Short mmCIF file of C-alpha atoms in Angstrom, two decimals:
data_model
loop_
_atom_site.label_atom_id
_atom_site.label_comp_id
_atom_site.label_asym_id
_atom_site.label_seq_id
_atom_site.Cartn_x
_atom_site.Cartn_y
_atom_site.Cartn_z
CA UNK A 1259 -101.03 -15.84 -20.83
CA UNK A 1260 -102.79 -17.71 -18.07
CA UNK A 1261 -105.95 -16.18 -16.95
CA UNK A 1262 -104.46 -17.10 -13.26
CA UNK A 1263 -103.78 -14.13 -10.67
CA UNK A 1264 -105.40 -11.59 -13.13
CA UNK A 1265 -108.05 -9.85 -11.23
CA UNK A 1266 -108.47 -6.77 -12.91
CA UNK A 1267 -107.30 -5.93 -16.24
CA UNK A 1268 -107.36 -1.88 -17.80
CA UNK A 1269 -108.17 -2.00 -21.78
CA UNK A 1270 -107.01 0.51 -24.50
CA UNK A 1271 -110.71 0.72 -25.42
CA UNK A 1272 -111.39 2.75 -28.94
CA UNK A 1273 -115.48 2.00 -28.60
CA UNK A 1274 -114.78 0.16 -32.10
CA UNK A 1275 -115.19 -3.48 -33.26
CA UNK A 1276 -111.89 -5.29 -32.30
CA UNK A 1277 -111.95 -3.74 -28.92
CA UNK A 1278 -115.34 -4.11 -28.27
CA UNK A 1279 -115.20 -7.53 -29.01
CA UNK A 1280 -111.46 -7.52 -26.83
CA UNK A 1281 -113.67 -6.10 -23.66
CA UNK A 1282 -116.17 -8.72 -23.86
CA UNK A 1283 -113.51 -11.85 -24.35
CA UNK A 1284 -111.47 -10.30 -21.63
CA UNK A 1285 -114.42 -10.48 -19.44
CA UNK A 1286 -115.12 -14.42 -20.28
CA UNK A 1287 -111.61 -15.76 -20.40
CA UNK A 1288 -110.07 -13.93 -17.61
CA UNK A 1289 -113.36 -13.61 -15.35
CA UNK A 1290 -112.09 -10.34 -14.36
CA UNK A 1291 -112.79 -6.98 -14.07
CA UNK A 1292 -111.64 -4.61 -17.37
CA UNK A 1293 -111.64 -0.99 -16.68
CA UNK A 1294 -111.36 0.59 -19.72
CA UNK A 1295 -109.25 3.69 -21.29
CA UNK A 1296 -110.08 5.89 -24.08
CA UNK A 1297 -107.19 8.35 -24.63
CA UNK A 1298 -108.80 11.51 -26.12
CA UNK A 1299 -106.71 12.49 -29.30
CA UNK A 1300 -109.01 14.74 -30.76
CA UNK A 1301 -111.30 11.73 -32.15
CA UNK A 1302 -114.31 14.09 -30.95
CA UNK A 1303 -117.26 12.23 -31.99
CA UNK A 1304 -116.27 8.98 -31.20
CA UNK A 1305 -115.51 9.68 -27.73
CA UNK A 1306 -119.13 9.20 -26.39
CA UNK A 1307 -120.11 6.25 -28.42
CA UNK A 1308 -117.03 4.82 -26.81
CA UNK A 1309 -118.25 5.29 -22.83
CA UNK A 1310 -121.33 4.36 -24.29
CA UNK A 1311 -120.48 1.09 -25.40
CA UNK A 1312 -118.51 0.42 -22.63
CA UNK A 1313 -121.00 0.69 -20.25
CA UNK A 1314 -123.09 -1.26 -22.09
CA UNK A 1315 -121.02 -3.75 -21.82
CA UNK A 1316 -120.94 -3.47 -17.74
CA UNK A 1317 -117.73 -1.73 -17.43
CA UNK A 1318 -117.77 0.10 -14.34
CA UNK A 1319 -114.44 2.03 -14.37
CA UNK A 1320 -114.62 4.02 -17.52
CA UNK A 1321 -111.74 6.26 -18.22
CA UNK A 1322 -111.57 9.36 -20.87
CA UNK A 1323 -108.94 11.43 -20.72
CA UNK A 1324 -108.12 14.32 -22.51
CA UNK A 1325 -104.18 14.04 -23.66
CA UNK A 1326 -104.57 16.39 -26.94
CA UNK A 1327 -102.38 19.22 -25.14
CA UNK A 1328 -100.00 16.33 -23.90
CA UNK A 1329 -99.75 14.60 -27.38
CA UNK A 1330 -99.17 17.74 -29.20
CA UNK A 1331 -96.24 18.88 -26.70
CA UNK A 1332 -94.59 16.33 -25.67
CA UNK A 1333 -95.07 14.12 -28.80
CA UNK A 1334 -96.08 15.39 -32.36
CA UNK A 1335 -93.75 18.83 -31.32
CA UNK A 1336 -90.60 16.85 -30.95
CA UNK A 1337 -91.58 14.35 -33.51
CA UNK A 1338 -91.25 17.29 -36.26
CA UNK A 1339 -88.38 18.66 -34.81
CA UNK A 1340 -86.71 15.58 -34.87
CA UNK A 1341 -88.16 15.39 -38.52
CA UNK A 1342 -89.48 12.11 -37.82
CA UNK A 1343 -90.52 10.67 -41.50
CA UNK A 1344 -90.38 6.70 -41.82
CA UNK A 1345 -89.68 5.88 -45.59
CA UNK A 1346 -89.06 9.47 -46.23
CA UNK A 1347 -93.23 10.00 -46.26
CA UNK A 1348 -95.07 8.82 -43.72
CA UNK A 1349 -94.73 11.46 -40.39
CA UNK A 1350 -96.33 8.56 -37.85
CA UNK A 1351 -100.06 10.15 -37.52
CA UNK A 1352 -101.22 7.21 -35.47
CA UNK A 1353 -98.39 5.21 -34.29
CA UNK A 1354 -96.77 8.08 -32.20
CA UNK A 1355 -99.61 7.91 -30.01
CA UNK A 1356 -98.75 4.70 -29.17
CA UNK A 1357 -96.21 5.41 -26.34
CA UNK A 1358 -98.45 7.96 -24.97
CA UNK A 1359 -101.91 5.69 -24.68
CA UNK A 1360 -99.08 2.77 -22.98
CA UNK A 1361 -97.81 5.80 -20.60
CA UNK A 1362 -102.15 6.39 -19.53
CA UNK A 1363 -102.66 2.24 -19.80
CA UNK A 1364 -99.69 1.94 -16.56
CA UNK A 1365 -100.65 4.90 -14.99
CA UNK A 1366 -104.37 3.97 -14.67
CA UNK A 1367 -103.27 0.37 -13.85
CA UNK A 1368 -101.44 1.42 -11.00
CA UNK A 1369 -103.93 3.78 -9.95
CA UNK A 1370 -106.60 1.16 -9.51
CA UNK A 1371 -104.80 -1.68 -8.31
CA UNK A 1372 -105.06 -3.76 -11.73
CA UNK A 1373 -103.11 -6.93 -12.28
CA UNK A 1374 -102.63 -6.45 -16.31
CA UNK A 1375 -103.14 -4.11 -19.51
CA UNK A 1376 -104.81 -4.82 -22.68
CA UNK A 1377 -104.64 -3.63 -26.69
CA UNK A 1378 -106.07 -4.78 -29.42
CA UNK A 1379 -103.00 -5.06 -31.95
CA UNK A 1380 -102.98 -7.36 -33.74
CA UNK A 1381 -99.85 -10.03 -33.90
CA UNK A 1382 -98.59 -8.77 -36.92
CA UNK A 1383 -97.49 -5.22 -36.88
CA UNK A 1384 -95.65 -2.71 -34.96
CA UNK A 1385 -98.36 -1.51 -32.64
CA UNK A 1386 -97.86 -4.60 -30.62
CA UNK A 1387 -94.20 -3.64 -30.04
CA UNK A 1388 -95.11 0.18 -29.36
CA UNK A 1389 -97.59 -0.81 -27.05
CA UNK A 1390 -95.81 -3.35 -25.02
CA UNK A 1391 -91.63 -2.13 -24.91
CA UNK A 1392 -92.90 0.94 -23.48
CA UNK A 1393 -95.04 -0.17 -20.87
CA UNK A 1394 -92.40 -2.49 -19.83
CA UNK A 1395 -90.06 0.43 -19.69
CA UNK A 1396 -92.66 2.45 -17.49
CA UNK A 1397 -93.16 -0.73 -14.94
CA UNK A 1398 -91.20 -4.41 -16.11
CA UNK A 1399 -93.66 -5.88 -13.75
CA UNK A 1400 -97.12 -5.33 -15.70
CA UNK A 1401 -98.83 -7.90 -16.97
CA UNK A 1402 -99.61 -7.52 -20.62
CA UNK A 1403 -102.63 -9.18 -22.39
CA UNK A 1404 -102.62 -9.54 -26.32
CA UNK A 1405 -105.73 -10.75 -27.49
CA UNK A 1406 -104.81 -11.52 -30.95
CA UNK A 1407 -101.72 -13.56 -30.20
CA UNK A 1408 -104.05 -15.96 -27.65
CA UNK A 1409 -107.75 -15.82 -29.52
CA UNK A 1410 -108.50 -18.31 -32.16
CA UNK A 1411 -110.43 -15.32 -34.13
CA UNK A 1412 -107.88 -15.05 -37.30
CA UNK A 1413 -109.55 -11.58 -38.77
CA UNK A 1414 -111.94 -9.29 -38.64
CA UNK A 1415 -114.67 -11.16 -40.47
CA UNK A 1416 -114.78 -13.13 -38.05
CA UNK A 1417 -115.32 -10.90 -35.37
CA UNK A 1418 -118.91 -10.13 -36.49
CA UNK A 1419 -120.43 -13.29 -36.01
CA UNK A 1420 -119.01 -13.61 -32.35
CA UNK A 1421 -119.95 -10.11 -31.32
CA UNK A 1422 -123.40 -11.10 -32.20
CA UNK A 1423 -123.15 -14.34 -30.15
CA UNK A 1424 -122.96 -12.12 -27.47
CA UNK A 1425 -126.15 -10.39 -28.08
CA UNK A 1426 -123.91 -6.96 -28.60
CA UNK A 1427 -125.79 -7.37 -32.62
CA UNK A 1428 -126.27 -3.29 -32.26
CA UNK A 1429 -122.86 -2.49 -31.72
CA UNK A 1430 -121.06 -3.83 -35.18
CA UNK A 1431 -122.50 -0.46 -36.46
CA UNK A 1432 -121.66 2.13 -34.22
CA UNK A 1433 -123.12 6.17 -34.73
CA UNK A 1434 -120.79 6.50 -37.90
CA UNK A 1435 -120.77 3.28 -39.70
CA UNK A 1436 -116.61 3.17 -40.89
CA UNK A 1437 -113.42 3.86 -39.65
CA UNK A 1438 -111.36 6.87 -40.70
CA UNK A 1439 -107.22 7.31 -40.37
CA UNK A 1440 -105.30 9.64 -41.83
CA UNK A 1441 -101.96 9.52 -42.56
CA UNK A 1442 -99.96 12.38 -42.89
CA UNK A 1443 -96.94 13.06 -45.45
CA UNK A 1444 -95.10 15.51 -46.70
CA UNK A 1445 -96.86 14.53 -50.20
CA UNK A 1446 -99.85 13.74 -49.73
CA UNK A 1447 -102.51 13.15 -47.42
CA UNK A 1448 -104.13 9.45 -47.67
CA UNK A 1449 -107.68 8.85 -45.67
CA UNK A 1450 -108.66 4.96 -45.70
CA UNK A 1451 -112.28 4.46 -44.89
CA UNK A 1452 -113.60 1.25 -43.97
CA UNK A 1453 -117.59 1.45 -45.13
CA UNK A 1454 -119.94 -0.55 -42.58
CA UNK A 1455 -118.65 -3.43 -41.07
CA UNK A 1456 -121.80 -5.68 -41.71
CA UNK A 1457 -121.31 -5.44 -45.72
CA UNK A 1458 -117.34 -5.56 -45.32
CA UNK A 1459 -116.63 -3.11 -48.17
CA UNK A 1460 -113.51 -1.15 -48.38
CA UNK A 1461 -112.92 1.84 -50.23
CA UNK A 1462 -109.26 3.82 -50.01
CA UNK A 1463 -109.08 7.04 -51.38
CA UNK A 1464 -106.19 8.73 -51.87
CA UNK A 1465 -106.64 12.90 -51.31
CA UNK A 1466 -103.70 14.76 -52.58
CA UNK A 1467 -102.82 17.93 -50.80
CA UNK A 1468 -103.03 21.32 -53.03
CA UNK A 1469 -99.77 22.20 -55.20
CA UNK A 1470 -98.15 18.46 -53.87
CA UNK A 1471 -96.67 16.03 -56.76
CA UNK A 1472 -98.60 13.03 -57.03
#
């Protein structure tokens, strides 16, 4: 996408690495204004770290909203009672919020007058499309900015070294030093944790719920 006719761009801002470095190339390429968004989904440490970061990072429209009541009505509700399992295991922990962080992403773009929306999914999975089909369904006209399909940064490694560039070197390590999902199944629970960025060590554990079949 051209950085032409953007003026003001709103980010889906997690306060982590990819967007963190997102905000600040946003900020270069476009020469632009990014308001940022941090959907509350019941993260609750990592909430203030994010505004944190953000306004270190001279964001000036910082937006946290609380959507736990929202998500859990309108989204994980129906989700079970539509017994919504992909591959018979996996019940969509993270991706379901998807629509609902898009829904925020046009509201708050509309609400301030911006030209465009942001993620920071990368070009090869699913998130992308969650993001981006239904923001087009809530307004066809939004602009929609994909870092990762325009950047020449090809993974995470090499997000590091540019983040420093920036003279951001205290953010690659934020208050808790890894990343924690957790996906949800009817066997078994897995948590991936993702152990300091700056040694790039991984460690998956697998956690087996009580009286489930391995």
């Amino acid at each position: 996408m051209t950085s032409d006719k953007i003026k003001k761009i709103v980010l889906a801002y997690s306060g982590g690495l990819d967007t963190s470095i997102i905000l600040k190339w946003l900020q270069d390429q476009y020469d632009c204004e990014v308001v940022t968004f941090t959907a509350d989904l019941g993260q609750q440490e990592e909430i203030e770290p994010a505004r944190e970061k953000a306004a270190g990072l001279g964001v000036r429209e910082i937006y946290i909203e609380d959507v736990r009541e929202e998500f859990a009505r309108e989204y994980i509700f129906p989700m079970f009672r539509a017994n919504a399992v992909y591959e018979g295991e996996y019940l969509l922990g993270t991706s379901i919020a998807r629509p609902l962080i898009a829904k925020w992403l046009v509201k708050i773009a509309e609400s301030t007058g911006a030209d465009a929306i942001s993620h920071g999914a990368t070009g090869k999975g699913n998130d992308q499309v969650r993001f981006e089909l239904n923001a087009y369904a809530l307004n066809p006209e939004i602009k929609i900015i994909a870092p990762w399909r325009e950047w020449e940064l090809g993974s995470r490694d090499s997000l590091v070294p540019t983040l420093t560039s920036t003279g951001c070197q205290s953010m690659i390590v934020s208050h808790i030093p890894w990343m924690q999902i957790f996906y949800i199944s009817p066997t078994r629970v897995v948590s991936s944790k993702t152990l300091g960025y700056a040694c790039r060590h991984y460690l998956a554990v697998d956690c087996f719920a009580p009286g489930c079949a391995e």
